[in-house]
């Protein structure tokens, strides 16, 4: 492992590359990354980095977002097949049909969508900024279509007092977390606060003390005077939470909340991606231009 890490570090310098990793990646991949974060944080890093090559350790829609924001940089996804099943629950054609039914509506898309879908949307959001994007970016809009996550959509609608036309998408990992898992964890750790990701079911969010994106959880825990937390999201985040807060206790709401796609990328894949500069994300100029509008509008609302 040491040898692989050393080779990755050498190649990174030689090729002026940066490694970005999502908070759900394998611990060893998070540890060699230059930046570990949530979808919003990684998008901002992709925009601001002076590197020529971005090795994106995450899933396809995240690497595509980096490419849309930084079209002149080479963006590599170490495992070609690392996708997001929720993002795959909506495609361009289905969205166009929905838009036809609601011609006056503006479309807000969760960042967990393909570049083709983003190209048909007015505005993009992540789990970290969705209420802010609605309040600042869509205050005059009467009809809002939100795709694809019905749970994030209904959470944001409730928070902002707005009504959305929702798509029937969901994250197959977060829906595995059930209220009874949270109740059980609360009984076992009565002092712990419950942190939940907004992709969870509404019945789980009702039991949460805080509803946060993955980066929001990391920030919240660092500032909190509390010592114990029940974490209702993909279990990969526990590595970072424990590493950054060794004196605090973290308990997964449900151990089975594992995103297989996020676990595909190994250190060997990262090395191979750097050596062979694969698998490069390529998008047409038209898609980049159209999809970048919704992302840039989101980034301006920071
Ligand atoms: P975050 O933006 O909170 O990291 O979430 C992305 C994601 O895919 C959650 O399942
Ligand atoms: Fe997609 Fe869910 Fe995996 Fe996040 S955890 S990448 S939403 S399948």
Short mmCIF file of C-alpha atoms in Angstrom, two decimals, residues 26-230:
data_model
loop_
_atom_site.label_atom_id
_atom_site.label_comp_id
_atom_site.label_asym_id
_atom_site.label_seq_id
_atom_site.Cartn_x
_atom_site.Cartn_y
_atom_site.Cartn_z
CA UNK A 26 -13.20 4.07 1.00
CA UNK A 27 -11.07 5.30 3.97
CA UNK A 28 -7.75 4.84 2.14
CA UNK A 29 -9.04 6.80 -0.86
CA UNK A 30 -10.27 9.64 1.38
CA UNK A 31 -6.84 9.66 3.04
CA UNK A 32 -4.84 10.23 -0.17
CA UNK A 33 -7.25 12.88 -1.51
CA UNK A 34 -6.28 16.55 -1.62
CA UNK A 35 -9.83 17.41 -0.74
CA UNK A 36 -12.64 15.31 0.72
CA UNK A 37 -16.13 16.75 0.77
CA UNK A 38 -19.76 16.78 -0.28
CA UNK A 39 -21.12 17.41 -3.76
CA UNK A 40 -21.16 21.19 -3.31
CA UNK A 41 -17.67 21.39 -1.79
CA UNK A 42 -16.21 19.19 -4.51
CA UNK A 43 -17.86 21.30 -7.24
CA UNK A 44 -16.29 24.43 -5.76
CA UNK A 45 -12.88 22.73 -5.52
CA UNK A 46 -13.18 21.60 -9.14
CA UNK A 47 -13.88 25.19 -10.18
CA UNK A 48 -11.09 26.75 -8.13
CA UNK A 49 -8.27 24.26 -8.60
CA UNK A 50 -5.25 25.33 -10.68
CA UNK A 51 -4.60 21.63 -11.53
CA UNK A 52 -4.71 20.40 -15.14
CA UNK A 53 -6.12 16.99 -14.21
CA UNK A 54 -8.90 16.23 -11.72
CA UNK A 55 -9.08 12.62 -10.51
CA UNK A 56 -12.63 12.39 -9.24
CA UNK A 57 -13.15 9.64 -6.67
CA UNK A 58 -16.91 9.53 -6.50
CA UNK A 59 -19.69 8.70 -8.92
CA UNK A 60 -20.26 9.75 -12.53
CA UNK A 61 -22.63 12.70 -12.01
CA UNK A 62 -20.04 14.30 -9.71
CA UNK A 63 -17.22 13.93 -12.25
CA UNK A 64 -19.54 15.26 -14.96
CA UNK A 65 -20.32 18.28 -12.80
CA UNK A 66 -16.58 18.94 -12.45
CA UNK A 67 -16.19 18.71 -16.23
CA UNK A 68 -19.12 21.07 -16.84
CA UNK A 69 -17.64 23.64 -14.48
CA UNK A 70 -14.07 23.19 -15.74
CA UNK A 71 -14.36 22.16 -19.40
CA UNK A 72 -10.69 22.84 -20.12
CA UNK A 73 -9.46 20.49 -17.42
CA UNK A 74 -9.09 16.76 -17.89
CA UNK A 75 -11.51 15.03 -15.50
CA UNK A 76 -10.93 11.35 -14.75
CA UNK A 77 -13.35 8.91 -13.12
CA UNK A 78 -11.14 6.02 -11.93
CA UNK A 79 -14.00 3.48 -12.24
CA UNK A 80 -16.04 3.97 -15.38
CA UNK A 81 -19.04 2.05 -13.99
CA UNK A 82 -19.36 4.07 -10.75
CA UNK A 83 -22.82 5.57 -11.19
CA UNK A 84 -25.64 6.80 -9.01
CA UNK A 85 -28.85 4.74 -9.24
CA UNK A 86 -30.91 7.74 -8.13
CA UNK A 87 -29.46 9.93 -10.90
CA UNK A 88 -30.37 7.14 -13.35
CA UNK A 89 -34.04 7.32 -12.27
CA UNK A 90 -34.62 10.27 -14.60
CA UNK A 91 -33.52 10.75 -18.20
CA UNK A 92 -33.76 13.67 -20.60
CA UNK A 93 -36.80 12.33 -22.52
CA UNK A 94 -38.90 11.77 -19.38
CA UNK A 95 -38.03 15.23 -18.13
CA UNK A 96 -39.02 16.80 -21.47
CA UNK A 97 -42.39 15.02 -21.26
CA UNK A 98 -42.94 16.36 -17.73
CA UNK A 99 -41.98 19.87 -18.86
CA UNK A 100 -44.55 19.66 -21.66
CA UNK A 101 -47.25 19.01 -19.06
CA UNK A 102 -46.14 22.07 -17.04
CA UNK A 103 -44.97 24.62 -19.61
CA UNK A 104 -44.84 27.51 -17.12
CA UNK A 105 -42.79 25.62 -14.53
CA UNK A 106 -39.10 26.16 -13.78
CA UNK A 107 -37.05 23.02 -13.27
CA UNK A 108 -34.80 22.64 -10.24
CA UNK A 109 -32.54 19.61 -10.38
CA UNK A 110 -30.63 17.94 -7.61
CA UNK A 111 -26.94 17.70 -8.54
CA UNK A 112 -27.51 13.90 -8.59
CA UNK A 113 -28.56 14.01 -12.27
CA UNK A 114 -26.81 13.33 -15.58
CA UNK A 115 -25.33 16.17 -17.64
CA UNK A 116 -28.10 15.63 -20.25
CA UNK A 117 -30.77 16.19 -17.60
CA UNK A 118 -28.97 19.24 -16.17
CA UNK A 119 -28.93 20.71 -19.68
CA UNK A 120 -32.78 20.82 -19.57
CA UNK A 121 -32.99 22.45 -16.12
CA UNK A 122 -33.12 26.07 -14.96
CA UNK A 123 -31.29 25.73 -11.69
CA UNK A 124 -29.28 23.10 -9.82
CA UNK A 125 -28.93 22.46 -6.07
CA UNK A 126 -27.18 20.09 -3.70
CA UNK A 127 -28.31 18.77 -0.34
CA UNK A 128 -26.22 21.53 1.30
CA UNK A 129 -27.87 24.51 -0.40
CA UNK A 130 -31.33 23.40 -1.65
CA UNK A 131 -33.48 25.63 0.65
CA UNK A 132 -31.24 28.65 -0.05
CA UNK A 133 -31.39 28.05 -3.81
CA UNK A 134 -35.21 27.94 -3.68
CA UNK A 135 -35.49 31.03 -1.48
CA UNK A 136 -32.99 33.14 -3.41
CA UNK A 137 -33.23 31.74 -6.91
CA UNK A 138 -36.90 30.87 -7.33
CA UNK A 139 -38.79 33.36 -5.15
CA UNK A 140 -40.89 34.69 -8.04
CA UNK A 141 -41.59 31.27 -9.57
CA UNK A 142 -45.14 29.95 -9.22
CA UNK A 143 -44.57 26.37 -10.42
CA UNK A 144 -41.40 24.39 -9.60
CA UNK A 145 -40.55 20.93 -10.89
CA UNK A 146 -37.99 19.17 -8.66
CA UNK A 147 -36.06 16.12 -9.92
CA UNK A 148 -35.22 13.37 -9.14
CA UNK A 149 -35.28 12.87 -5.34
CA UNK A 150 -38.82 12.96 -3.96
CA UNK A 151 -37.54 12.85 -0.38
CA UNK A 152 -35.12 15.76 -0.68
CA UNK A 153 -37.82 17.55 -2.69
CA UNK A 154 -40.51 17.14 -0.05
CA UNK A 155 -38.07 18.12 2.71
CA UNK A 156 -37.12 21.35 0.87
CA UNK A 157 -40.75 22.10 -0.02
CA UNK A 158 -41.67 21.80 3.65
CA UNK A 159 -38.70 23.95 4.79
CA UNK A 160 -39.40 26.72 2.33
CA UNK A 161 -43.22 26.55 2.45
CA UNK A 162 -43.35 25.96 -1.32
CA UNK A 163 -45.14 23.31 -3.36
CA UNK A 164 -43.12 21.24 -5.84
CA UNK A 165 -44.05 18.95 -8.70
CA UNK A 166 -41.98 15.95 -7.63
CA UNK A 167 -40.37 13.13 -9.60
CA UNK A 168 -40.65 9.65 -8.11
CA UNK A 169 -36.89 9.15 -7.56
CA UNK A 170 -35.07 8.19 -4.37
CA UNK A 171 -31.71 6.97 -3.16
CA UNK A 172 -31.79 3.16 -2.79
CA UNK A 173 -29.17 3.41 -0.03
CA UNK A 174 -30.82 6.04 2.16
CA UNK A 175 -34.29 4.43 1.91
CA UNK A 176 -32.83 1.39 3.67
CA UNK A 177 -32.55 3.46 6.83
CA UNK A 178 -35.85 2.94 8.65
CA UNK A 179 -37.40 4.73 11.64
CA UNK A 180 -37.03 1.56 13.74
CA UNK A 181 -33.24 1.62 13.11
CA UNK A 182 -33.07 5.16 14.44
CA UNK A 183 -35.33 4.32 17.43
CA UNK A 184 -33.10 1.37 18.31
CA UNK A 185 -29.92 3.46 18.06
CA UNK A 186 -31.52 6.15 20.22
CA UNK A 187 -32.32 3.57 22.91
CA UNK A 188 -28.73 2.29 22.81
CA UNK A 189 -27.22 5.79 22.88
CA UNK A 190 -29.68 8.01 24.75
CA UNK A 191 -27.24 10.96 24.95
CA UNK A 192 -26.58 11.01 21.22
CA UNK A 193 -27.93 13.55 18.77
CA UNK A 194 -29.40 12.20 15.50
CA UNK A 195 -27.95 13.64 12.27
CA UNK A 196 -29.78 12.67 9.07
CA UNK A 197 -29.17 13.30 5.38
CA UNK A 198 -32.20 14.81 3.56
CA UNK A 199 -32.25 11.85 1.15
CA UNK A 200 -33.68 9.80 4.06
CA UNK A 201 -37.39 8.97 4.30
CA UNK A 202 -39.57 11.68 5.93
CA UNK A 203 -40.29 9.32 8.88
CA UNK A 204 -36.53 9.18 9.54
CA UNK A 205 -36.11 12.95 9.15
CA UNK A 206 -38.85 13.44 11.75
CA UNK A 207 -36.67 11.62 14.27
CA UNK A 208 -33.57 13.68 13.46
CA UNK A 209 -32.22 16.53 15.55
CA UNK A 210 -30.36 17.93 12.55
CA UNK A 211 -30.90 17.41 8.79
CA UNK A 212 -27.61 18.04 7.01
CA UNK A 213 -25.55 17.31 3.91
CA UNK A 214 -22.47 15.16 4.49
CA UNK A 215 -20.21 18.24 4.76
CA UNK A 216 -22.83 19.89 6.95
CA UNK A 217 -22.53 16.93 9.33
CA UNK A 218 -18.72 17.28 9.51
CA UNK A 219 -18.98 21.02 10.24
CA UNK A 220 -21.79 20.63 12.75
CA UNK A 221 -19.99 17.93 14.75
CA UNK A 222 -16.74 19.94 14.90
CA UNK A 223 -18.61 22.91 16.45
CA UNK A 224 -20.94 20.93 18.74
CA UNK A 225 -20.22 20.52 22.46
CA UNK A 226 -22.04 17.16 22.37
CA UNK A 227 -20.01 13.96 22.49
CA UNK A 228 -22.15 11.36 20.70
CA UNK A 229 -23.95 11.22 17.36
CA UNK A 230 -26.19 8.76 15.53
#
